[in-house]
Amino acid sequence: MSVEVSRGLENVIIKTTGLTYIDGINGILRYRGYDINDLVNYASYEELIHLMLYGELPNRQQLNQVKGIINESFEVPEQVISTIFSMPRSCDAIGMMETAFGILASIYDPKWNKTTNKELAVQIIAKTATITANIYRAKEGLKPKIPEPSESYAESFLAATFGKKPTQEEIKAMDASLILYTDHEVPASTTAALVASSTLSDMYSCIVAALAALKGPLHGGAAEEAFKQFVEIGSVENADKWFEEKIIKGKSRLMGFGHRVYKTYDPRAKIFKTLAKSFAEKNENVKKYYEIAERIEKLGVDTFGSKHIYPNTDFYSGIVFYALGFPRYMFTSLFALSRVLGWLAHIIEYVEEQHRLIRPRALYIGPEKREFKPIELR
Ligand code: ACO
């Protein structure tokens, strides 16, 4: 029998989904049929939570219900906060997030239940804001702060993180970033969550599995790496020289460029660029990084466009996070803060509608049967 191994599970269809559609040739991304541009322009993250979990954009009453659950669910068990604040400030932010969700898994251990799964998911999303904000606060040596109820999840999160009321522009940009990173079908982290959910492990543990996969530099870390390049370049005058030496002669990969699925511009990159530009117009430091990024984008597209390698979502997102006041070490956690909705929507879709234990096979290529030798004879 001939068996083919799909390295990296490439082209393996692991489930059907009504959540996210990607057309990598034409650069199209839709959540439940709605174009990503329309969602960023006209919807809020709370509306997206309803769309992803319940299948439809909410009416006023449904939206108020989602907001109500969020506003009531920011509290986390005291052990979560005390553990985050007892960890050394040098700890990795995603590692701290895994720890926090591990504590929630130990305390709650909820069972799957079709009548409560979705509401629990909304509660978990609220708690993710609390965890993320307090990881920043602990690492910065600040005091714990639980997000306060507000009209917007983005606003509650930013206010708790930085301890001050965010501007409307900051809220809008945070909201857009939450929407942009919400879901992307079944990348490594979502697949890890699905594998855990297929054993009927609880939702919190599934998030730990997803975070573990997200943490690696080949997945969640690219926004930080892309921004590091702009810091290293330092000024737009150095961009061409840096590109020539590092990327052309040095043959390094241009971070924030290229994608397994998109063979053209990632539609999210264009939206993040617009957001970055609007911050750059008001802030000289942001402007510096924006100008560097724009020049590198031009050089990157001129060099790699013929190989279908274009900016991905992480190319400009770091500049937006920087403009919002986040240090680089938080970029992957901000990705997780948003993606938790995608993870939850996928595992609920899987467990409720198409559940089966995920248990692939490995093709044995080791030695044939051998005689056991006692240790003295080896
Ligand atoms: N810079 C330079 N060359 C690149 C880049 C890049 N960013 N990306 C791909 N290539 C080249 C490779 O060198 C290779 O060239 P070759 O055929 O001459 O050897 C070719 O394109 C194919 O590369 P693969 O790694 O096989 O393509 P894959 O589809 O696996 O790559 C990936 C996707 C991993 C994202 C890659 O483009 C990359 O490393 N990009 C930089 C990191 C990054 O930005 N990651 C974020 C992805 S988006 C996200 O996760 C949210």
mmCIF file of C-alpha atoms in Angstrom, residues 4-377:
data_model
loop_
_atom_site.group_PDB
_atom_site.id
_atom_site.type_symbol
_atom_site.label_atom_id
_atom_site.label_comp_id
_atom_site.label_asym_id
_atom_site.label_seq_id
_atom_site.Cartn_x
_atom_site.Cartn_y
_atom_site.Cartn_z
ATOM 1 C CA GLU A 4 1.834 9.676 1.384
ATOM 2 C CA VAL A 5 2.950 11.762 4.336
ATOM 3 C CA SER A 6 1.785 15.362 4.209
ATOM 4 C CA ARG A 7 4.634 17.268 5.860
ATOM 5 C CA GLY A 8 3.247 20.185 7.850
ATOM 6 C CA LEU A 9 -0.235 18.774 7.132
ATOM 7 C CA GLU A 10 -0.106 20.861 3.968
ATOM 8 C CA ASN A 11 -3.356 20.605 2.002
ATOM 9 C CA VAL A 12 -4.963 18.416 4.682
ATOM 10 C CA ILE A 13 -8.563 19.493 5.253
ATOM 11 C CA ILE A 14 -9.131 19.047 8.978
ATOM 12 C CA LYS A 15 -12.752 20.323 9.170
ATOM 13 C CA THR A 16 -15.415 22.255 7.349
ATOM 14 C CA THR A 17 -16.065 25.766 8.569
ATOM 15 C CA GLY A 18 -18.610 28.533 8.215
ATOM 16 C CA LEU A 19 -16.282 31.009 9.892
ATOM 17 C CA THR A 20 -13.486 32.292 7.680
ATOM 18 C CA TYR A 21 -12.969 32.348 3.928
ATOM 19 C CA ILE A 22 -9.558 33.164 2.437
ATOM 20 C CA ASP A 23 -8.857 33.710 -1.257
ATOM 21 C CA GLY A 24 -5.072 33.877 -1.295
ATOM 22 C CA ILE A 25 -4.814 34.637 -5.011
ATOM 23 C CA ASN A 26 -7.061 37.684 -4.995
ATOM 24 C CA GLY A 27 -6.292 38.798 -1.439
ATOM 25 C CA ILE A 28 -9.778 38.360 -0.019
ATOM 26 C CA LEU A 29 -10.655 37.625 3.614
ATOM 27 C CA ARG A 30 -14.215 37.216 4.860
ATOM 28 C CA TYR A 31 -15.688 36.280 8.222
ATOM 29 C CA ARG A 32 -19.021 34.464 7.767
ATOM 30 C CA GLY A 33 -19.342 36.033 4.323
ATOM 31 C CA TYR A 34 -18.562 39.637 5.332
ATOM 32 C CA ASP A 35 -15.523 41.298 3.782
ATOM 33 C CA ILE A 36 -12.811 42.221 6.284
ATOM 34 C CA ASN A 37 -12.819 45.843 5.030
ATOM 35 C CA ASP A 38 -16.560 46.220 5.718
ATOM 36 C CA LEU A 39 -16.204 44.691 9.163
ATOM 37 C CA VAL A 40 -13.355 47.033 10.126
ATOM 38 C CA ASN A 41 -15.166 50.066 8.704
ATOM 39 C CA TYR A 42 -18.675 49.435 9.993
ATOM 40 C CA ALA A 43 -18.691 46.814 12.778
ATOM 41 C CA SER A 44 -17.387 46.760 16.328
ATOM 42 C CA TYR A 45 -15.487 43.883 17.944
ATOM 43 C CA GLU A 46 -18.579 43.121 20.078
ATOM 44 C CA GLU A 47 -20.633 42.705 16.900
ATOM 45 C CA LEU A 48 -17.903 40.414 15.574
ATOM 46 C CA ILE A 49 -18.049 38.296 18.734
ATOM 47 C CA HIS A 50 -21.755 37.716 18.067
ATOM 48 C CA LEU A 51 -21.166 37.088 14.360
ATOM 49 C CA MET A 52 -18.432 34.512 14.949
ATOM 50 C CA LEU A 53 -20.053 32.640 17.848
ATOM 51 C CA TYR A 54 -23.752 32.863 16.940
ATOM 52 C CA GLY A 55 -23.489 33.014 13.137
ATOM 53 C CA GLU A 56 -25.144 36.394 12.456
ATOM 54 C CA LEU A 57 -24.484 40.068 13.090
ATOM 55 C CA PRO A 58 -26.464 40.992 16.210
ATOM 56 C CA ASN A 59 -29.536 43.205 16.433
ATOM 57 C CA ARG A 60 -29.504 45.906 19.149
ATOM 58 C CA GLN A 61 -30.816 43.583 21.836
ATOM 59 C CA GLN A 62 -28.347 40.812 21.013
ATOM 60 C CA LEU A 63 -25.494 43.306 20.951
ATOM 61 C CA ASN A 64 -26.479 44.606 24.381
ATOM 62 C CA GLN A 65 -26.535 41.024 25.665
ATOM 63 C CA VAL A 66 -22.978 40.426 24.435
ATOM 64 C CA LYS A 67 -21.808 43.713 25.954
ATOM 65 C CA GLY A 68 -23.584 42.839 29.204
ATOM 66 C CA ILE A 69 -21.830 39.466 29.501
ATOM 67 C CA ILE A 70 -18.458 41.068 28.738
ATOM 68 C CA ASN A 71 -18.920 43.863 31.256
ATOM 69 C CA GLU A 72 -19.921 41.362 33.970
ATOM 70 C CA SER A 73 -17.046 38.961 33.266
ATOM 71 C CA PHE A 74 -13.807 40.953 33.554
ATOM 72 C CA GLU A 75 -13.170 39.628 37.076
ATOM 73 C CA VAL A 76 -10.762 36.687 37.322
ATOM 74 C CA PRO A 77 -9.940 34.508 40.335
ATOM 75 C CA GLU A 78 -7.489 36.204 42.699
ATOM 76 C CA GLN A 79 -4.903 33.448 42.042
ATOM 77 C CA VAL A 80 -4.625 34.534 38.412
ATOM 78 C CA ILE A 81 -3.703 38.102 39.337
ATOM 79 C CA SER A 82 -1.437 37.150 42.250
ATOM 80 C CA THR A 83 0.430 34.632 40.072
ATOM 81 C CA ILE A 84 0.940 37.085 37.210
ATOM 82 C CA PHE A 85 2.299 39.675 39.657
ATOM 83 C CA SER A 86 4.518 37.165 41.463
ATOM 84 C CA MET A 87 6.369 36.234 38.257
ATOM 85 C CA PRO A 88 9.698 37.913 37.417
ATOM 86 C CA ARG A 89 9.148 40.970 35.247
ATOM 87 C CA SER A 90 11.455 39.476 32.630
ATOM 88 C CA CYS A 91 9.042 36.563 32.001
ATOM 89 C CA ASP A 92 7.790 36.011 28.480
ATOM 90 C CA ALA A 93 4.329 37.552 28.029
ATOM 91 C CA ILE A 94 2.805 34.581 26.182
ATOM 92 C CA GLY A 95 4.284 32.194 28.764
ATOM 93 C CA MET A 96 2.534 34.286 31.429
ATOM 94 C CA MET A 97 -0.692 34.034 29.445
ATOM 95 C CA GLU A 98 -0.370 30.231 29.268
ATOM 96 C CA THR A 99 0.105 30.205 33.042
ATOM 97 C CA ALA A 100 -2.990 32.365 33.604
ATOM 98 C CA PHE A 101 -5.160 30.153 31.409
ATOM 99 C CA GLY A 102 -3.701 27.061 33.100
ATOM 100 C CA ILE A 103 -4.923 28.434 36.425
ATOM 101 C CA LEU A 104 -8.394 29.097 34.967
ATOM 102 C CA ALA A 105 -8.451 25.527 33.586
ATOM 103 C CA SER A 106 -7.569 24.149 37.033
ATOM 104 C CA ILE A 107 -10.176 26.221 38.866
ATOM 105 C CA TYR A 108 -13.126 26.030 36.467
ATOM 106 C CA ASP A 109 -12.655 22.854 34.338
ATOM 107 C CA PRO A 110 -16.013 23.479 32.578
ATOM 108 C CA LYS A 111 -17.716 20.652 30.684
ATOM 109 C CA TRP A 112 -18.937 21.067 27.116
ATOM 110 C CA ASN A 113 -22.612 21.966 27.056
ATOM 111 C CA LYS A 114 -24.438 23.191 23.957
ATOM 112 C CA THR A 115 -26.659 25.538 25.933
ATOM 113 C CA THR A 116 -23.779 27.317 27.705
ATOM 114 C CA ASN A 117 -20.719 26.992 25.412
ATOM 115 C CA LYS A 118 -21.207 30.303 23.600
ATOM 116 C CA GLU A 119 -21.904 32.365 26.685
ATOM 117 C CA LEU A 120 -18.853 30.819 28.343
ATOM 118 C CA ALA A 121 -16.799 31.808 25.288
ATOM 119 C CA VAL A 122 -17.886 35.455 25.692
ATOM 120 C CA GLN A 123 -16.929 35.308 29.380
ATOM 121 C CA ILE A 124 -13.502 33.904 28.448
ATOM 122 C CA ILE A 125 -12.985 36.731 25.930
ATOM 123 C CA ALA A 126 -13.643 39.275 28.722
ATOM 124 C CA LYS A 127 -11.172 37.508 31.023
ATOM 125 C CA THR A 128 -8.559 37.526 28.267
ATOM 126 C CA ALA A 129 -8.635 41.345 28.349
ATOM 127 C CA THR A 130 -8.005 41.268 32.110
ATOM 128 C CA ILE A 131 -5.137 38.807 31.744
ATOM 129 C CA THR A 132 -3.492 40.667 28.851
ATOM 130 C CA ALA A 133 -3.769 44.100 30.507
ATOM 131 C CA ASN A 134 -2.311 42.756 33.743
ATOM 132 C CA ILE A 135 0.591 40.986 32.052
ATOM 133 C CA TYR A 136 1.602 44.418 30.724
ATOM 134 C CA ARG A 137 1.036 46.031 34.113
ATOM 135 C CA ALA A 138 3.047 43.365 35.957
ATOM 136 C CA LYS A 139 5.928 43.591 33.494
ATOM 137 C CA GLU A 140 5.938 47.389 33.796
ATOM 138 C CA GLY A 141 5.915 47.262 37.611
ATOM 139 C CA LEU A 142 2.412 48.753 37.879
ATOM 140 C CA LYS A 143 -0.427 47.689 40.191
ATOM 141 C CA PRO A 144 -3.150 45.226 39.086
ATOM 142 C CA LYS A 145 -6.205 46.730 37.428
ATOM 143 C CA ILE A 146 -9.421 44.975 36.399
ATOM 144 C CA PRO A 147 -11.042 46.423 33.242
ATOM 145 C CA GLU A 148 -14.139 48.465 33.979
ATOM 146 C CA PRO A 149 -17.442 48.118 32.135
ATOM 147 C CA SER A 150 -17.762 50.461 29.158
ATOM 148 C CA GLU A 151 -19.471 50.705 25.786
ATOM 149 C CA SER A 152 -16.481 49.075 24.117
ATOM 150 C CA TYR A 153 -14.261 46.077 24.874
ATOM 151 C CA ALA A 154 -11.322 47.904 23.239
ATOM 152 C CA GLU A 155 -11.863 50.908 25.496
ATOM 153 C CA SER A 156 -12.105 48.811 28.691
ATOM 154 C CA PHE A 157 -8.947 46.947 27.715
ATOM 155 C CA LEU A 158 -6.877 50.039 26.860
ATOM 156 C CA ALA A 159 -8.054 51.934 29.950
ATOM 157 C CA ALA A 160 -7.106 49.025 32.233
ATOM 158 C CA THR A 161 -3.760 48.488 30.514
ATOM 159 C CA PHE A 162 -2.520 52.072 30.617
ATOM 160 C CA GLY A 163 -4.601 53.382 33.535
ATOM 161 C CA LYS A 164 -5.975 56.293 31.524
ATOM 162 C CA LYS A 165 -8.920 56.971 29.271
ATOM 163 C CA PRO A 166 -7.999 56.240 25.643
ATOM 164 C CA THR A 167 -8.853 58.660 22.806
ATOM 165 C CA GLN A 168 -11.547 57.798 20.261
ATOM 166 C CA GLU A 169 -8.824 57.239 17.651
ATOM 167 C CA GLU A 170 -7.018 54.796 19.947
ATOM 168 C CA ILE A 171 -10.242 52.909 20.694
ATOM 169 C CA LYS A 172 -11.055 52.699 16.985
ATOM 170 C CA ALA A 173 -7.547 51.444 16.138
ATOM 171 C CA MET A 174 -7.620 48.848 18.943
ATOM 172 C CA ASP A 175 -11.061 47.719 17.810
ATOM 173 C CA ALA A 176 -9.828 47.407 14.215
ATOM 174 C CA SER A 177 -6.793 45.416 15.306
ATOM 175 C CA LEU A 178 -9.003 43.060 17.321
ATOM 176 C CA ILE A 179 -11.154 42.495 14.230
ATOM 177 C CA LEU A 180 -8.166 42.050 11.900
ATOM 178 C CA TYR A 181 -6.501 39.349 13.994
ATOM 179 C CA THR A 182 -9.737 37.552 14.994
ATOM 180 C CA ASP A 183 -9.464 34.500 12.796
ATOM 181 C CA HIS A 184 -7.541 33.033 9.920
ATOM 182 C CA GLU A 185 -9.024 29.580 9.350
ATOM 183 C CA VAL A 186 -6.805 26.795 10.791
ATOM 184 C CA PRO A 187 -3.215 27.976 11.341
ATOM 185 C CA ALA A 188 -1.014 26.078 13.836
ATOM 186 C CA SER A 189 -2.545 27.634 16.984
ATOM 187 C CA THR A 190 -6.151 26.979 15.921
ATOM 188 C CA THR A 191 -5.225 23.442 14.910
ATOM 189 C CA ALA A 192 -3.627 22.904 18.337
ATOM 190 C CA ALA A 193 -6.836 24.133 20.001
ATOM 191 C CA LEU A 194 -8.873 21.801 17.777
ATOM 192 C CA VAL A 195 -6.731 18.786 18.680
ATOM 193 C CA ALA A 196 -7.223 19.536 22.395
ATOM 194 C CA SER A 197 -10.971 20.121 21.937
ATOM 195 C CA SER A 198 -11.331 16.834 20.059
ATOM 196 C CA THR A 199 -10.506 15.010 23.308
ATOM 197 C CA LEU A 200 -13.264 17.117 24.940
ATOM 198 C CA SER A 201 -10.683 18.920 27.048
ATOM 199 C CA ASP A 202 -12.118 22.149 28.505
ATOM 200 C CA MET A 203 -12.063 25.486 26.661
ATOM 201 C CA TYR A 204 -9.401 27.039 28.915
ATOM 202 C CA SER A 205 -7.035 24.127 28.305
ATOM 203 C CA CYS A 206 -7.677 24.393 24.567
ATOM 204 C CA ILE A 207 -6.521 28.021 24.789
ATOM 205 C CA VAL A 208 -3.350 26.918 26.594
ATOM 206 C CA ALA A 209 -2.690 24.529 23.679
ATOM 207 C CA ALA A 210 -3.319 27.323 21.165
ATOM 208 C CA LEU A 211 -1.043 29.744 23.034
ATOM 209 C CA ALA A 212 1.732 27.152 23.098
ATOM 210 C CA ALA A 213 1.568 26.921 19.313
ATOM 211 C CA LEU A 214 1.226 30.688 18.847
ATOM 212 C CA LYS A 215 4.324 31.394 20.963
ATOM 213 C CA GLY A 216 6.784 30.066 18.375
ATOM 214 C CA PRO A 217 8.561 32.550 16.101
ATOM 215 C CA LEU A 218 7.162 30.906 12.970
ATOM 216 C CA HIS A 219 3.628 31.881 13.942
ATOM 217 C CA GLY A 220 2.791 34.633 16.431
ATOM 218 C CA GLY A 221 6.109 36.407 16.643
ATOM 219 C CA ALA A 222 6.342 38.023 13.194
ATOM 220 C CA ALA A 223 4.877 41.459 14.119
ATOM 221 C CA GLU A 224 7.547 41.885 16.752
ATOM 222 C CA GLU A 225 10.244 40.738 14.300
ATOM 223 C CA ALA A 226 8.992 43.080 11.574
ATOM 224 C CA PHE A 227 9.011 46.054 13.944
ATOM 225 C CA LYS A 228 12.501 45.123 15.186
ATOM 226 C CA GLN A 229 13.736 45.617 11.604
ATOM 227 C CA PHE A 230 12.405 49.192 11.536
ATOM 228 C CA VAL A 231 14.080 49.946 14.867
ATOM 229 C CA GLU A 232 17.339 48.493 13.585
ATOM 230 C CA ILE A 233 17.165 50.608 10.400
ATOM 231 C CA GLY A 234 16.649 53.688 12.552
ATOM 232 C CA SER A 235 15.909 56.248 9.833
ATOM 233 C CA VAL A 236 14.505 56.193 6.323
ATOM 234 C CA GLU A 237 17.893 57.305 4.927
ATOM 235 C CA ASN A 238 19.364 53.952 6.070
ATOM 236 C CA ALA A 239 16.583 51.832 4.544
ATOM 237 C CA ASP A 240 18.103 51.141 1.105
ATOM 238 C CA LYS A 241 21.523 50.287 2.530
ATOM 239 C CA TRP A 242 19.993 48.007 5.180
ATOM 240 C CA PHE A 243 17.862 46.240 2.573
ATOM 241 C CA GLU A 244 20.813 45.717 0.240
ATOM 242 C CA GLU A 245 23.090 44.389 2.975
ATOM 243 C CA LYS A 246 20.665 42.414 5.102
ATOM 244 C CA ILE A 247 18.084 41.119 2.662
ATOM 245 C CA ILE A 248 19.822 41.023 -0.734
ATOM 246 C CA LYS A 249 23.431 40.238 0.198
ATOM 247 C CA GLY A 250 22.726 38.737 3.640
ATOM 248 C CA LYS A 251 19.858 36.633 2.229
ATOM 249 C CA SER A 252 17.796 37.160 5.383
ATOM 250 C CA ARG A 253 14.046 36.843 5.159
ATOM 251 C CA LEU A 254 12.159 40.107 5.166
ATOM 252 C CA MET A 255 9.911 39.776 8.203
ATOM 253 C CA GLY A 256 6.280 40.759 7.684
ATOM 254 C CA PHE A 257 6.517 39.603 4.060
ATOM 255 C CA GLY A 258 5.275 36.364 2.500
ATOM 256 C CA HIS A 259 2.441 34.033 3.398
ATOM 257 C CA ARG A 260 1.577 30.379 2.861
ATOM 258 C CA VAL A 261 -1.900 31.284 1.610
ATOM 259 C CA TYR A 262 -1.718 34.855 0.238
ATOM 260 C CA LYS A 263 0.151 35.151 -3.032
ATOM 261 C CA THR A 264 -0.664 38.852 -3.250
ATOM 262 C CA TYR A 265 -1.140 41.667 -0.698
ATOM 263 C CA ASP A 266 -2.653 40.383 2.531
ATOM 264 C CA PRO A 267 -5.838 42.509 2.781
ATOM 265 C CA ARG A 268 -5.174 43.025 6.501
ATOM 266 C CA ALA A 269 -1.773 44.581 5.740
ATOM 267 C CA LYS A 270 -3.438 47.339 3.699
ATOM 268 C CA ILE A 271 -5.819 48.186 6.564
ATOM 269 C CA PHE A 272 -3.038 48.183 9.164
ATOM 270 C CA LYS A 273 -1.046 50.477 6.839
ATOM 271 C CA THR A 274 -3.905 52.993 6.715
ATOM 272 C CA LEU A 275 -4.161 52.944 10.509
ATOM 273 C CA ALA A 276 -0.399 53.332 10.904
ATOM 274 C CA LYS A 277 -0.435 56.260 8.473
ATOM 275 C CA SER A 278 -3.081 58.134 10.404
ATOM 276 C CA PHE A 279 -1.011 57.821 13.623
ATOM 277 C CA ALA A 280 2.143 58.826 11.707
ATOM 278 C CA GLU A 281 0.497 62.091 10.673
ATOM 279 C CA LYS A 282 0.262 63.130 14.330
ATOM 280 C CA ASN A 283 3.304 61.586 15.973
ATOM 281 C CA GLU A 284 6.914 62.131 14.851
ATOM 282 C CA ASN A 285 8.214 58.833 16.271
ATOM 283 C CA VAL A 286 5.480 56.833 14.586
ATOM 284 C CA LYS A 287 6.157 58.813 11.398
ATOM 285 C CA LYS A 288 9.804 57.752 11.496
ATOM 286 C CA TYR A 289 8.893 54.042 11.621
ATOM 287 C CA TYR A 290 6.089 54.467 9.116
ATOM 288 C CA GLU A 291 8.422 56.087 6.570
ATOM 289 C CA ILE A 292 10.998 53.342 7.057
ATOM 290 C CA ALA A 293 8.310 50.670 6.641
ATOM 291 C CA GLU A 294 6.909 52.310 3.528
ATOM 292 C CA ARG A 295 10.352 52.430 1.905
ATOM 293 C CA ILE A 296 11.078 48.801 2.862
ATOM 294 C CA GLU A 297 7.661 47.813 1.510
ATOM 295 C CA LYS A 298 8.568 49.359 -1.864
ATOM 296 C CA LEU A 299 11.971 47.638 -1.949
ATOM 297 C CA GLY A 300 10.407 44.350 -0.803
ATOM 298 C CA VAL A 301 7.667 44.383 -3.428
ATOM 299 C CA ASP A 302 10.143 45.378 -6.198
ATOM 300 C CA THR A 303 12.412 42.494 -5.178
ATOM 301 C CA PHE A 304 9.961 39.751 -4.213
ATOM 302 C CA GLY A 305 6.704 40.680 -5.987
ATOM 303 C CA SER A 306 7.618 38.471 -8.956
ATOM 304 C CA LYS A 307 7.803 35.520 -6.484
ATOM 305 C CA HIS A 308 4.354 36.454 -5.130
ATOM 306 C CA ILE A 309 5.822 37.575 -1.814
ATOM 307 C CA TYR A 310 4.014 40.661 -0.478
ATOM 308 C CA PRO A 311 3.443 42.348 2.910
ATOM 309 C CA ASN A 312 1.446 40.252 5.353
ATOM 310 C CA THR A 313 -0.651 41.433 8.288
ATOM 311 C CA ASP A 314 2.368 41.688 10.599
ATOM 312 C CA PHE A 315 4.263 44.202 8.470
ATOM 313 C CA TYR A 316 2.411 47.312 9.689
ATOM 314 C CA SER A 317 0.539 45.989 12.770
ATOM 315 C CA GLY A 318 3.538 46.570 15.051
ATOM 316 C CA ILE A 319 3.571 50.256 14.128
ATOM 317 C CA VAL A 320 -0.088 50.518 15.159
ATOM 318 C CA PHE A 321 0.600 48.709 18.448
ATOM 319 C CA TYR A 322 3.605 50.986 19.037
ATOM 320 C CA ALA A 323 1.441 54.062 18.331
ATOM 321 C CA LEU A 324 -1.062 52.788 20.899
ATOM 322 C CA GLY A 325 1.747 52.700 23.477
ATOM 323 C CA PHE A 326 2.551 48.965 23.582
ATOM 324 C CA PRO A 327 6.125 47.725 23.952
ATOM 325 C CA ARG A 328 7.311 45.093 21.478
ATOM 326 C CA TYR A 329 7.108 42.258 23.996
ATOM 327 C CA MET A 330 3.294 42.656 24.020
ATOM 328 C CA PHE A 331 2.727 42.267 20.270
ATOM 329 C CA THR A 332 2.171 38.490 20.314
ATOM 330 C CA SER A 333 -0.134 38.793 23.338
ATOM 331 C CA LEU A 334 -2.199 41.363 21.433
ATOM 332 C CA PHE A 335 -2.476 38.847 18.604
ATOM 333 C CA ALA A 336 -3.683 36.261 21.185
ATOM 334 C CA LEU A 337 -6.119 38.714 22.775
ATOM 335 C CA SER A 338 -7.882 38.986 19.454
ATOM 336 C CA ARG A 339 -7.407 35.420 18.171
ATOM 337 C CA VAL A 340 -8.982 33.894 21.269
ATOM 338 C CA LEU A 341 -12.333 34.578 19.570
ATOM 339 C CA GLY A 342 -11.266 32.621 16.484
ATOM 340 C CA TRP A 343 -9.953 29.741 18.597
ATOM 341 C CA LEU A 344 -13.192 29.553 20.590
ATOM 342 C CA ALA A 345 -15.435 29.857 17.535
ATOM 343 C CA HIS A 346 -13.546 27.041 15.790
ATOM 344 C CA ILE A 347 -13.539 24.636 18.729
ATOM 345 C CA ILE A 348 -17.237 25.270 19.405
ATOM 346 C CA GLU A 349 -18.035 24.704 15.715
ATOM 347 C CA TYR A 350 -15.994 21.485 15.831
ATOM 348 C CA VAL A 351 -17.286 20.049 19.106
ATOM 349 C CA GLU A 352 -20.932 20.983 18.502
ATOM 350 C CA GLU A 353 -21.235 20.141 14.823
ATOM 351 C CA GLN A 354 -18.573 17.734 13.649
ATOM 352 C CA HIS A 355 -16.894 16.251 16.672
ATOM 353 C CA ARG A 356 -14.543 13.310 16.356
ATOM 354 C CA LEU A 357 -11.301 12.541 18.199
ATOM 355 C CA ILE A 358 -8.344 13.849 16.148
ATOM 356 C CA ARG A 359 -5.920 10.981 16.053
ATOM 357 C CA PRO A 360 -3.724 10.839 12.932
ATOM 358 C CA ARG A 361 -1.235 8.088 12.161
ATOM 359 C CA ALA A 362 2.531 8.072 11.721
ATOM 360 C CA LEU A 363 4.193 5.880 9.122
ATOM 361 C CA TYR A 364 6.683 3.563 10.870
ATOM 362 C CA ILE A 365 10.119 3.630 9.185
ATOM 363 C CA GLY A 366 12.223 2.187 12.066
ATOM 364 C CA PRO A 367 14.044 -1.195 12.235
ATOM 365 C CA GLU A 368 12.339 -4.525 11.610
ATOM 366 C CA LYS A 369 11.735 -6.852 14.594
ATOM 367 C CA ARG A 370 14.983 -7.341 16.562
ATOM 368 C CA GLU A 371 16.244 -9.754 19.193
ATOM 369 C CA PHE A 372 16.463 -8.151 22.646
ATOM 370 C CA LYS A 373 20.045 -8.186 24.008
ATOM 371 C CA PRO A 374 20.776 -8.026 27.737
ATOM 372 C CA ILE A 375 22.878 -4.985 28.696
ATOM 373 C CA GLU A 376 26.071 -7.058 29.167
ATOM 374 C CA LEU A 377 25.951 -8.132 25.503
#
